[in-house]
């Protein structure tokens, strides 16, 4: 069963080829350099660049997998959520290939794709408790099978990646700010700038808008006093609270649901502190399987969509 998978929900166009769930290629064209000058993703530009990049992305994916397009048995693509223009371009490409080859189309959910990206190198043992941390979503999911899952906690406002990016922008750092803060935090002291963990009413919910406001207010206060913000210490202090905000809830959820596997997914799962903390929580709670995905499968990529599609095919047999 050879699958062509396509991911185009934001500013990356990616095509992967899988053979019975094994990744043969996973080509990712990132547009970060083109959006950097605007300080964030420009949706119209993202959709146009997907079309410009399609030719080399698809030919590289087939070449690396050493197969001809006629050998493809099914086409998977990201249906939602994402930027509407980017999603439409991806859908039309996938539909065109499916029509040309007369093969089935498998629409996939981007968030579930991120989660199943973690199972590419380590198969899930259910139940799985997954922490989804991306630029648009932040939630804790309990998964019993690929078609049976529930969100048990989520952000009440901003996503964690959005919070990182906005605070980074305020600090004058380039887009995307998440990796910049992570890098600067490595040589900073997290105890220098105290920031609060916002309270929420539901047991497993959390909030990032409050943290964003508190961080920006603190930067303003320091500047008003005529002092300089120590960027490394600020990055470390912010990162400490941003990660604690969700990690504390994830810890409570592990204790309540006793999962056999824990994992983390989405762009922010590339964060060094989050990766470290997931490992620590897993060890402390004696979770049998702790999956920290490869960096390549953390940010947007088509291999994760292919893996999800393969699981959907397997369960429907
Ligand atoms: O999942 P993703 O690639 O796109 C969405 O679907 O949103 O996530 C992108 C987000 C951005 O907010 C980016 O700043 C963040 O992931 N990110 C990080 C790190 N690497 C990427 N945030 C914190 N630390 C990182 N190392
Ligand atoms: Zn994503």
Short mmCIF file of C-alpha atoms and ligand atoms in Angstrom, two decimals:
data_model
loop_
_atom_site.label_atom_id
_atom_site.label_comp_id
_atom_site.label_asym_id
_atom_site.label_seq_id
_atom_site.Cartn_x
_atom_site.Cartn_y
_atom_site.Cartn_z
CA UNK A 1 0.00 0.00 0.00
CA UNK A 2 1.77 3.14 -1.22
CA UNK A 3 0.46 6.43 0.08
CA UNK A 4 1.17 9.99 -1.03
CA UNK A 5 0.52 12.42 1.85
CA UNK A 6 0.31 16.19 1.58
CA UNK A 7 0.41 18.85 4.31
CA UNK A 8 -0.23 22.50 3.45
CA UNK A 9 -2.16 23.97 6.38
CA UNK A 10 0.15 26.90 7.17
CA UNK A 11 3.51 28.06 5.78
CA UNK A 12 5.03 24.68 4.94
CA UNK A 13 4.21 22.59 1.89
CA UNK A 14 5.24 19.01 2.52
CA UNK A 15 4.80 15.76 0.60
CA UNK A 16 5.64 12.32 1.99
CA UNK A 17 5.55 8.87 0.43
CA UNK A 18 4.80 5.88 2.67
CA UNK A 19 4.86 2.16 1.98
CA UNK A 20 2.62 0.26 4.44
CA UNK A 21 3.24 2.97 7.05
CA UNK A 22 7.01 3.14 6.48
CA UNK A 23 8.25 6.61 5.54
CA UNK A 24 10.11 6.49 2.21
CA UNK A 25 10.40 10.27 1.88
CA UNK A 26 9.24 13.41 3.70
CA UNK A 27 10.07 16.60 1.79
CA UNK A 28 9.31 19.89 3.57
CA UNK A 29 9.50 23.30 1.91
CA UNK A 30 9.58 25.93 4.63
CA UNK A 31 8.61 29.51 3.86
CA UNK A 32 9.87 31.02 7.13
CA UNK A 33 12.47 33.23 5.41
CA UNK A 34 9.77 34.76 3.14
CA UNK A 35 7.41 35.58 6.04
CA UNK A 36 10.11 36.80 8.45
CA UNK A 37 10.16 40.32 7.00
CA UNK A 38 6.45 40.70 7.90
CA UNK A 39 6.91 39.41 11.48
CA UNK A 40 4.46 36.54 10.96
CA UNK A 41 2.74 34.36 8.35
CA UNK A 42 0.97 36.27 5.54
CA UNK A 43 -1.86 33.89 4.52
CA UNK A 44 -2.14 35.03 0.88
CA UNK A 45 1.63 34.70 0.37
CA UNK A 46 1.63 31.23 2.01
CA UNK A 47 -0.99 29.90 -0.42
CA UNK A 48 0.84 31.33 -3.46
CA UNK A 49 4.20 29.94 -2.35
CA UNK A 50 2.66 26.46 -1.94
CA UNK A 51 1.80 26.54 -5.65
CA UNK A 52 5.27 27.82 -6.58
CA UNK A 53 6.96 25.06 -4.57
CA UNK A 54 4.68 22.19 -5.61
CA UNK A 55 6.72 21.10 -8.62
CA UNK A 56 10.02 20.48 -6.81
CA UNK A 57 8.41 19.18 -3.61
CA UNK A 58 6.43 16.45 -5.38
CA UNK A 59 9.24 15.46 -7.74
CA UNK A 60 11.77 15.31 -4.86
CA UNK A 61 9.38 13.21 -2.73
CA UNK A 62 8.86 10.66 -5.55
CA UNK A 63 12.55 10.62 -6.48
CA UNK A 64 13.71 10.06 -2.90
CA UNK A 65 11.12 7.27 -2.46
CA UNK A 66 12.29 5.80 -5.81
CA UNK A 67 8.77 5.38 -7.15
CA UNK A 68 6.69 6.67 -10.08
CA UNK A 69 3.43 8.50 -9.37
CA UNK A 70 1.44 5.68 -11.06
CA UNK A 71 2.46 3.36 -8.19
CA UNK A 72 0.50 5.41 -5.61
CA UNK A 73 -2.55 3.61 -4.14
CA UNK A 74 -4.13 6.48 -2.13
CA UNK A 75 -3.70 10.20 -1.45
CA UNK A 76 -3.97 11.72 2.05
CA UNK A 77 -4.14 15.45 2.73
CA UNK A 78 -4.74 17.90 5.57
CA UNK A 79 -8.38 18.94 5.52
CA UNK A 80 -8.40 21.24 8.62
CA UNK A 81 -7.62 23.19 10.76
CA UNK A 82 -5.36 25.78 9.15
CA UNK A 83 -5.21 28.86 6.95
CA UNK A 84 -8.10 28.64 4.50
CA UNK A 85 -6.12 29.58 1.36
CA UNK A 86 -3.33 27.13 2.21
CA UNK A 87 -5.84 24.33 2.91
CA UNK A 88 -7.72 24.94 -0.36
CA UNK A 89 -4.50 24.78 -2.40
CA UNK A 90 -3.59 21.47 -0.71
CA UNK A 91 -7.07 20.03 -1.24
CA UNK A 92 -7.09 20.91 -4.93
CA UNK A 93 -3.62 19.39 -5.45
CA UNK A 94 -4.67 16.19 -3.64
CA UNK A 95 -7.97 15.97 -5.55
CA UNK A 96 -6.22 16.50 -8.87
CA UNK A 97 -3.72 13.69 -8.19
CA UNK A 98 -6.51 11.39 -6.97
CA UNK A 99 -8.62 12.10 -10.05
CA UNK A 100 -5.66 11.60 -12.41
CA UNK A 101 -4.73 8.28 -10.81
CA UNK A 102 -8.34 7.26 -10.07
CA UNK A 103 -7.35 6.45 -6.47
CA UNK A 104 -9.07 7.22 -3.13
CA UNK A 105 -8.61 10.45 -1.17
CA UNK A 106 -8.17 10.43 2.63
CA UNK A 107 -8.92 13.79 4.32
CA UNK A 108 -7.01 14.16 7.61
CA UNK A 109 -7.17 16.36 10.69
CA UNK A 110 -4.00 18.40 11.23
CA UNK A 111 -3.98 18.06 15.03
CA UNK A 112 -4.51 14.28 14.96
CA UNK A 113 -1.75 14.21 12.35
CA UNK A 114 0.64 15.92 14.77
CA UNK A 115 -0.21 13.31 17.42
CA UNK A 116 0.29 10.34 15.07
CA UNK A 117 3.60 11.83 13.93
CA UNK A 118 4.84 10.76 17.36
CA UNK A 119 3.96 7.12 16.54
CA UNK A 120 6.09 6.95 13.37
CA UNK A 121 9.12 5.53 15.18
CA UNK A 122 7.31 4.13 18.26
CA UNK A 123 3.90 2.48 17.90
CA UNK A 124 1.30 3.70 20.40
CA UNK A 125 0.15 1.43 23.22
CA UNK A 126 -3.33 2.65 24.20
CA UNK A 127 -4.59 4.54 26.12
CA UNK A 128 -2.39 7.43 25.04
CA UNK A 129 -2.30 10.80 26.75
CA UNK A 130 -1.02 13.42 24.32
CA UNK A 131 -0.08 17.02 24.91
CA UNK A 132 -0.67 19.10 21.76
CA UNK A 133 1.35 22.30 21.73
CA UNK A 134 1.38 24.29 18.49
CA UNK A 135 1.03 27.80 17.11
CA UNK A 136 -2.75 27.48 16.91
CA UNK A 137 -3.73 24.78 19.43
CA UNK A 138 -2.90 23.77 22.99
CA UNK A 139 -4.75 20.79 24.43
CA UNK A 140 -4.49 17.52 26.30
CA UNK A 141 -6.08 14.53 24.52
CA UNK A 142 -6.95 11.06 25.78
CA UNK A 143 -6.79 8.59 22.89
CA UNK A 144 -8.19 5.04 22.94
CA UNK A 145 -7.86 4.44 19.20
CA UNK A 146 -7.35 6.47 16.02
CA UNK A 147 -11.11 7.12 15.84
CA UNK A 148 -11.86 7.29 19.58
CA UNK A 149 -10.37 10.27 21.38
CA UNK A 150 -11.42 13.23 23.54
CA UNK A 151 -10.00 16.59 24.54
CA UNK A 152 -9.80 16.59 28.33
CA UNK A 153 -8.22 20.04 28.74
CA UNK A 154 -7.38 23.02 26.58
CA UNK A 155 -6.34 26.64 26.54
CA UNK A 156 -9.10 29.07 27.30
CA UNK A 157 -7.61 31.71 25.01
CA UNK A 158 -4.22 31.90 23.20
CA UNK A 159 -2.18 28.90 22.08
CA UNK A 160 1.24 28.37 23.67
CA UNK A 161 3.12 28.94 20.36
CA UNK A 162 1.16 32.13 19.75
CA UNK A 163 2.13 33.32 23.26
CA UNK A 164 5.82 32.53 22.61
CA UNK A 165 5.71 34.32 19.23
CA UNK A 166 3.96 37.44 20.57
CA UNK A 167 6.25 37.83 23.59
CA UNK A 168 9.29 37.25 21.34
CA UNK A 169 8.07 39.94 18.94
CA UNK A 170 7.73 42.33 21.85
CA UNK A 171 11.30 41.56 22.82
CA UNK A 172 12.34 42.46 19.25
CA UNK A 173 13.19 38.87 18.25
CA UNK A 174 12.60 37.57 14.70
CA UNK A 175 9.69 35.33 13.65
CA UNK A 176 9.07 32.58 14.67
CA UNK A 177 9.88 33.61 18.22
CA UNK A 178 9.42 30.22 19.92
CA UNK A 179 12.77 28.73 18.88
CA UNK A 180 14.50 32.09 19.57
CA UNK A 181 13.23 32.21 23.17
CA UNK A 182 14.17 28.55 23.63
CA UNK A 183 17.72 29.24 22.38
CA UNK A 184 18.19 32.37 24.54
CA UNK A 185 16.72 30.67 27.63
CA UNK A 186 19.53 28.10 27.57
CA UNK A 187 21.96 30.67 29.00
CA UNK A 188 19.51 32.56 31.22
CA UNK A 189 18.38 32.39 34.85
CA UNK A 190 14.66 31.54 35.14
CA UNK A 191 14.37 33.01 38.67
CA UNK A 192 15.11 36.63 37.73
CA UNK A 193 11.76 37.82 36.32
CA UNK A 194 8.76 36.46 38.27
CA UNK A 195 5.69 35.76 36.11
CA UNK A 196 2.36 34.22 37.28
CA UNK A 197 0.71 30.95 36.22
CA UNK A 198 -2.82 32.09 35.27
CA UNK A 199 -5.67 30.31 37.10
CA UNK A 200 -8.56 28.52 35.36
CA UNK A 201 -11.76 26.98 36.69
CA UNK A 202 -11.66 23.57 34.93
CA UNK A 203 -9.27 20.91 36.28
CA UNK A 204 -7.20 20.38 33.10
CA UNK A 205 -7.67 23.74 31.34
CA UNK A 206 -5.09 26.53 31.21
CA UNK A 207 -4.61 30.07 29.86
CA UNK A 208 -1.85 31.74 27.87
CA UNK A 209 -3.37 35.17 27.23
CA UNK A 210 -2.81 36.13 30.89
CA UNK A 211 0.85 35.09 30.69
CA UNK A 212 1.35 37.06 27.47
CA UNK A 213 -0.12 40.21 29.07
CA UNK A 214 1.89 39.76 32.28
CA UNK A 215 5.12 39.33 30.26
CA UNK A 216 4.47 42.41 28.11
CA UNK A 217 3.53 44.51 31.19
CA UNK A 218 6.73 43.43 32.92
CA UNK A 219 8.86 44.40 29.89
CA UNK A 220 7.15 47.82 29.84
CA UNK A 221 7.69 48.32 33.58
CA UNK A 222 11.42 47.54 33.31
CA UNK A 223 11.79 49.93 30.37
CA UNK A 224 9.86 52.70 32.15
CA UNK A 225 12.37 52.48 35.01
CA UNK A 226 15.07 53.16 32.41
CA UNK A 227 16.52 49.68 32.86
CA UNK A 228 17.50 47.15 30.17
CA UNK A 229 15.70 43.81 29.90
CA UNK A 230 18.25 41.01 30.21
CA UNK A 231 17.05 39.01 27.22
CA UNK A 232 18.49 35.64 28.30
CA UNK A 233 17.08 35.88 31.82
CA UNK A 234 13.73 37.07 30.50
CA UNK A 235 13.55 34.23 27.97
CA UNK A 236 14.41 31.69 30.70
CA UNK A 237 11.86 33.17 33.16
CA UNK A 238 9.11 33.24 30.52
CA UNK A 239 9.88 29.73 29.28
CA UNK A 240 9.84 28.35 32.82
CA UNK A 241 6.27 29.60 33.43
CA UNK A 242 4.98 28.88 29.90
CA UNK A 243 6.05 25.24 30.24
CA UNK A 244 4.95 24.86 33.90
CA UNK A 245 1.45 26.15 32.93
CA UNK A 246 0.72 23.05 30.85
CA UNK A 247 3.08 20.54 32.45
CA UNK A 248 1.36 20.85 35.85
CA UNK A 249 -2.01 20.02 34.24
CA UNK A 250 -0.50 17.19 32.22
CA UNK A 251 0.90 15.71 35.44
CA UNK A 252 -2.58 15.76 37.05
CA UNK A 253 -4.06 14.15 33.91
CA UNK A 254 -1.45 11.33 33.94
CA UNK A 255 -2.29 10.60 37.58
CA UNK A 256 -6.02 10.52 36.85
CA UNK A 257 -6.08 8.56 33.54
CA UNK A 258 -3.04 6.26 34.05
CA UNK A 259 -2.10 6.14 30.33
CA UNK A 260 0.15 3.41 28.88
CA UNK A 261 1.78 5.99 26.59
CA UNK A 262 2.44 9.70 26.95
CA UNK A 263 3.59 11.90 24.12
CA UNK A 264 3.87 15.48 22.98
CA UNK A 265 3.01 16.85 19.53
CA UNK A 266 2.89 20.09 17.52
CA UNK A 267 5.51 22.69 16.69
CA UNK A 268 6.24 23.62 20.32
CA UNK A 269 7.16 19.99 21.09
CA UNK A 270 10.54 20.96 19.58
CA UNK A 271 11.05 23.01 22.77
CA UNK A 272 13.97 21.76 24.85
CA UNK A 273 12.34 22.31 28.26
CA UNK A 274 9.05 20.66 27.23
CA UNK A 275 10.93 17.60 25.94
CA UNK A 276 12.88 17.37 29.20
CA UNK A 277 9.75 17.80 31.35
CA UNK A 278 7.73 15.15 29.47
CA UNK A 279 10.53 12.67 30.08
CA UNK A 280 10.67 13.64 33.78
CA UNK A 281 6.87 13.30 34.24
CA UNK A 282 6.88 9.95 32.47
CA UNK A 283 9.66 8.63 34.69
CA UNK A 284 8.15 9.97 37.91
CA UNK A 285 4.71 8.52 37.12
CA UNK A 286 6.19 5.25 35.79
CA UNK A 287 4.45 5.53 32.42
CA UNK A 288 5.50 2.45 30.36
CA UNK A 289 5.98 4.34 27.05
CA UNK A 290 7.28 7.88 26.85
CA UNK A 291 7.45 9.12 23.25
CA UNK A 292 9.32 12.29 22.42
CA UNK A 293 9.10 12.64 18.62
CA UNK A 294 12.03 13.33 16.33
CA UNK A 295 12.45 17.04 15.56
CA UNK A 296 11.55 16.39 11.90
CA UNK A 297 8.08 15.21 13.01
CA UNK A 298 7.44 18.08 15.48
CA UNK A 299 6.83 21.01 13.14
CA UNK A 300 4.45 20.70 10.17
CA UNK A 301 5.29 17.78 7.86
CA UNK A 302 3.46 15.33 5.59
CA UNK A 303 4.87 12.14 7.14
CA UNK A 304 2.59 12.68 10.15
CA UNK A 305 -0.46 13.03 7.86
CA UNK A 306 0.58 9.84 6.04
CA UNK A 307 0.96 7.95 9.31
CA UNK A 308 -2.50 9.08 10.48
CA UNK A 309 -4.04 8.08 7.11
CA UNK A 310 -2.40 4.63 7.32
CA UNK A 311 -3.86 4.13 10.83
CA UNK A 312 -7.32 5.15 9.53
CA UNK A 313 -6.99 2.64 6.68
CA UNK A 314 -5.88 -0.11 9.08
CA UNK A 315 -8.81 0.41 11.47
CA UNK A 316 -11.38 0.42 8.64
CA UNK A 317 -10.24 -3.01 7.34
O1 LIG B 1 2.71 23.01 14.69
P1 LIG B 1 3.39 24.19 14.07
O2 LIG B 1 4.57 23.94 13.17
O3 LIG B 1 2.36 25.04 13.28
C1 LIG B 1 1.03 25.14 13.72
O4 LIG B 1 0.25 24.25 13.34
O5 LIG B 1 0.77 26.07 14.50
O6 LIG B 1 3.84 25.14 15.30
C2 LIG B 1 4.47 26.37 15.10
C3 LIG B 1 4.77 26.98 16.46
C4 LIG B 1 5.26 28.43 16.39
O7 LIG B 1 4.50 29.20 17.30
C5 LIG B 1 6.73 28.34 16.83
O8 LIG B 1 7.19 29.51 17.48
C6 LIG B 1 6.67 27.17 17.79
O9 LIG B 1 5.82 26.24 17.13
N1 LIG B 1 7.98 26.56 18.06
C7 LIG B 1 8.58 26.61 19.28
C8 LIG B 1 9.83 25.93 19.14
N2 LIG B 1 9.94 25.50 17.85
C9 LIG B 1 8.79 25.88 17.21
N3 LIG B 1 8.19 27.15 20.44
C10 LIG B 1 9.01 27.04 21.50
N4 LIG B 1 10.22 26.43 21.44
C11 LIG B 1 10.67 25.86 20.30
N5 LIG B 1 11.86 25.26 20.27
ZN1 LIG B 2 0.96 22.23 13.00
#
